[in-house]
PDB file of C-alpha atoms in Angstrom:
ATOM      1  CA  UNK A   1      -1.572  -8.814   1.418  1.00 83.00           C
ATOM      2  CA  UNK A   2      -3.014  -8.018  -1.904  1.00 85.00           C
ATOM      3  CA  UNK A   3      -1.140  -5.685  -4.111  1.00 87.00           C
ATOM      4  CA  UNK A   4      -0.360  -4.810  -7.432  1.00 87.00           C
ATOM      5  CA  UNK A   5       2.639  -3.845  -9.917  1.00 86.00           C
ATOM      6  CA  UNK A   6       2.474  -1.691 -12.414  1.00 90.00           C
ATOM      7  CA  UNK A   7       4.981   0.070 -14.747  1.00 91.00           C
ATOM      8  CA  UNK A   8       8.006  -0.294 -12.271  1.00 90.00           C
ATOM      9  CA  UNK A   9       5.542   0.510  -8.776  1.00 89.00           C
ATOM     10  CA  UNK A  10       4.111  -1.960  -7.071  1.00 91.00           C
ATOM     11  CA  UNK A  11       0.891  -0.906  -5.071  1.00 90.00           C
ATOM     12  CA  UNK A  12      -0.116  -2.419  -1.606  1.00 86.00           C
ATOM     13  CA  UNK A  13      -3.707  -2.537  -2.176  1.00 83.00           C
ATOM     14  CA  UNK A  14      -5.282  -4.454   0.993  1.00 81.00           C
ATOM     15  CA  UNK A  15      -3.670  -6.313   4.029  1.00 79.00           C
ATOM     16  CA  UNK A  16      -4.911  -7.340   7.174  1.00 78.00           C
ATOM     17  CA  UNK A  17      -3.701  -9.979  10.058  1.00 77.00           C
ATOM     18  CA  UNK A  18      -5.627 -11.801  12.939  1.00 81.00           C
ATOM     19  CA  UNK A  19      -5.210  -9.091  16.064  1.00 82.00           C
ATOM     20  CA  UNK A  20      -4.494 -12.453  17.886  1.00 85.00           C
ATOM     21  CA  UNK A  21      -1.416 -13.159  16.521  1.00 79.00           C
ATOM     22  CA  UNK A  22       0.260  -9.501  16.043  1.00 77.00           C
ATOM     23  CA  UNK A  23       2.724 -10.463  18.930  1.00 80.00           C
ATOM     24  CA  UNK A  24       3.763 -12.442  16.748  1.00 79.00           C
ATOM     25  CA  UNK A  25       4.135  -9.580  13.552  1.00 79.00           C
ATOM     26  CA  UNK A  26       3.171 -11.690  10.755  1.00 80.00           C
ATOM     27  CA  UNK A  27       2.698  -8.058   9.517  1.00 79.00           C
ATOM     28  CA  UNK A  28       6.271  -7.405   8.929  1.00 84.00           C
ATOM     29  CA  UNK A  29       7.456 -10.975   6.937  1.00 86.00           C
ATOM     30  CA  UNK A  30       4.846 -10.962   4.584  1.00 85.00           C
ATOM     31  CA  UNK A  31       5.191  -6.655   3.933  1.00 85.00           C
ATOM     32  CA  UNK A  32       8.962  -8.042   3.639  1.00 89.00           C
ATOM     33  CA  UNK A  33       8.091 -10.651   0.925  1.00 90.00           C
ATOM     34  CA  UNK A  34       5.876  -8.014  -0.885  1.00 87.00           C
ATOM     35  CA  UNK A  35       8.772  -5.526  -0.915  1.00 87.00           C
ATOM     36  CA  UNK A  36      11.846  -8.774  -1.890  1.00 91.00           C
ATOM     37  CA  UNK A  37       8.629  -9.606  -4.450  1.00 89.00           C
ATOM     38  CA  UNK A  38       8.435  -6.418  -6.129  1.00 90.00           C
ATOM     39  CA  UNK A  39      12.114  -5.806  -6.641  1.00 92.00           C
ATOM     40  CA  UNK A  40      12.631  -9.167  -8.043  1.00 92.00           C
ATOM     41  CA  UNK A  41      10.052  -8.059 -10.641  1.00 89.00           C
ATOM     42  CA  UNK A  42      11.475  -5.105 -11.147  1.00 92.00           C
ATOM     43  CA  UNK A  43      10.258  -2.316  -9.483  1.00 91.00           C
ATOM     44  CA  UNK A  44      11.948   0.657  -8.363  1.00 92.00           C
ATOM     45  CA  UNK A  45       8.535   2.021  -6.168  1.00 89.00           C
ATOM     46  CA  UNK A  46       6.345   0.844  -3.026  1.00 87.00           C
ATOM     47  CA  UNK A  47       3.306   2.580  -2.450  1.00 87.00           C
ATOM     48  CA  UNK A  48       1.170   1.670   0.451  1.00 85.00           C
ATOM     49  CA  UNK A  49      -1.441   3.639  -1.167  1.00 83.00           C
ATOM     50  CA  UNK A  50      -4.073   5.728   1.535  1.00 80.00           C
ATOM     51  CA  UNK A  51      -4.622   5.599   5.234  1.00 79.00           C
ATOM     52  CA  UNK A  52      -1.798   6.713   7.747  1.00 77.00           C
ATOM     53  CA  UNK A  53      -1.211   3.338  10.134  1.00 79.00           C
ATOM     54  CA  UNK A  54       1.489   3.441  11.798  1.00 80.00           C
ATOM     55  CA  UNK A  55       2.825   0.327  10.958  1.00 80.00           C
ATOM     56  CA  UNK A  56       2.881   2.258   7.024  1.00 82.00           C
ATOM     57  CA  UNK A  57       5.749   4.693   8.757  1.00 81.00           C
ATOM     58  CA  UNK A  58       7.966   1.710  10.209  1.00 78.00           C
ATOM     59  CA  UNK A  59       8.948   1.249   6.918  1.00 81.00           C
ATOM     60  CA  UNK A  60      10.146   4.887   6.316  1.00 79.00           C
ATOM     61  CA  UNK A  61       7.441   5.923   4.157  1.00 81.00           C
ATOM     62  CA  UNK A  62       6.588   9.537   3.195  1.00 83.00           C
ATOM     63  CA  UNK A  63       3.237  11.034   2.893  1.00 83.00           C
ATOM     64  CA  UNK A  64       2.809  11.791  -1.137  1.00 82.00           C
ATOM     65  CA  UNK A  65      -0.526  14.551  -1.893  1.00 82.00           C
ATOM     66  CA  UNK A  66      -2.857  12.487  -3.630  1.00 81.00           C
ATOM     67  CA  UNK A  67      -5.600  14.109  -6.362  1.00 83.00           C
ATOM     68  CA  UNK A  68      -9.226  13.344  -7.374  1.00 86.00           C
ATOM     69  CA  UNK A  69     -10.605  14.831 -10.532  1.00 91.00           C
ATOM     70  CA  UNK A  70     -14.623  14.546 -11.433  1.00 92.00           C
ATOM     71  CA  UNK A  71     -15.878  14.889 -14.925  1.00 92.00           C
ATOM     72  CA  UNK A  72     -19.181  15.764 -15.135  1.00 88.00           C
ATOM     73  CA  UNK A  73     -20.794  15.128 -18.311  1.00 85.00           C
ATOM     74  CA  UNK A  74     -23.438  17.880 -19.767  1.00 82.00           C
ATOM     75  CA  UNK A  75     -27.103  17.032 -19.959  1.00 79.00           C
ATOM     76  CA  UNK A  76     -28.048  18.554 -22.933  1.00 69.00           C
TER      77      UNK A  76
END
């Protein structure tokens, strides 16, 4: 798991596990270390950023409406 904290939120950038071993849910201790982690340093927020797995809604999470914006600079 590879995530980041920022002002009070700490952001659950990329994760992955061997398929072999998910009977074994690796998974869920080290999502559990990332969430003890980011309290101890403060934060108040866990975002598992984009994608809907499942495993995202075992932890109670809500879907939050993200936004793009694209400037387009003028050629002239």
């Amino acid at each position: 798991l590879y995530a980041l904290h920022h002002r009070g939120r700490a952001y659950c950038y990329l994760s992955g596990i061997d398929p072999e071993q998910e009977y074994y849910s690796p998974g869920v201790a080290i999502v559990r270390a990332a969430v003890e982690g980011a309290i101890a340093e403060g934060c108040t927020a866990l975002d598992f950023l984009r994608g809907g797995e499942r495993y995202k809604y075992l932890w109670g999470v809500h879907d939050a409406q993200t936004w793009r914006v694209t400037v387009q600079g003028r050629d002239d």
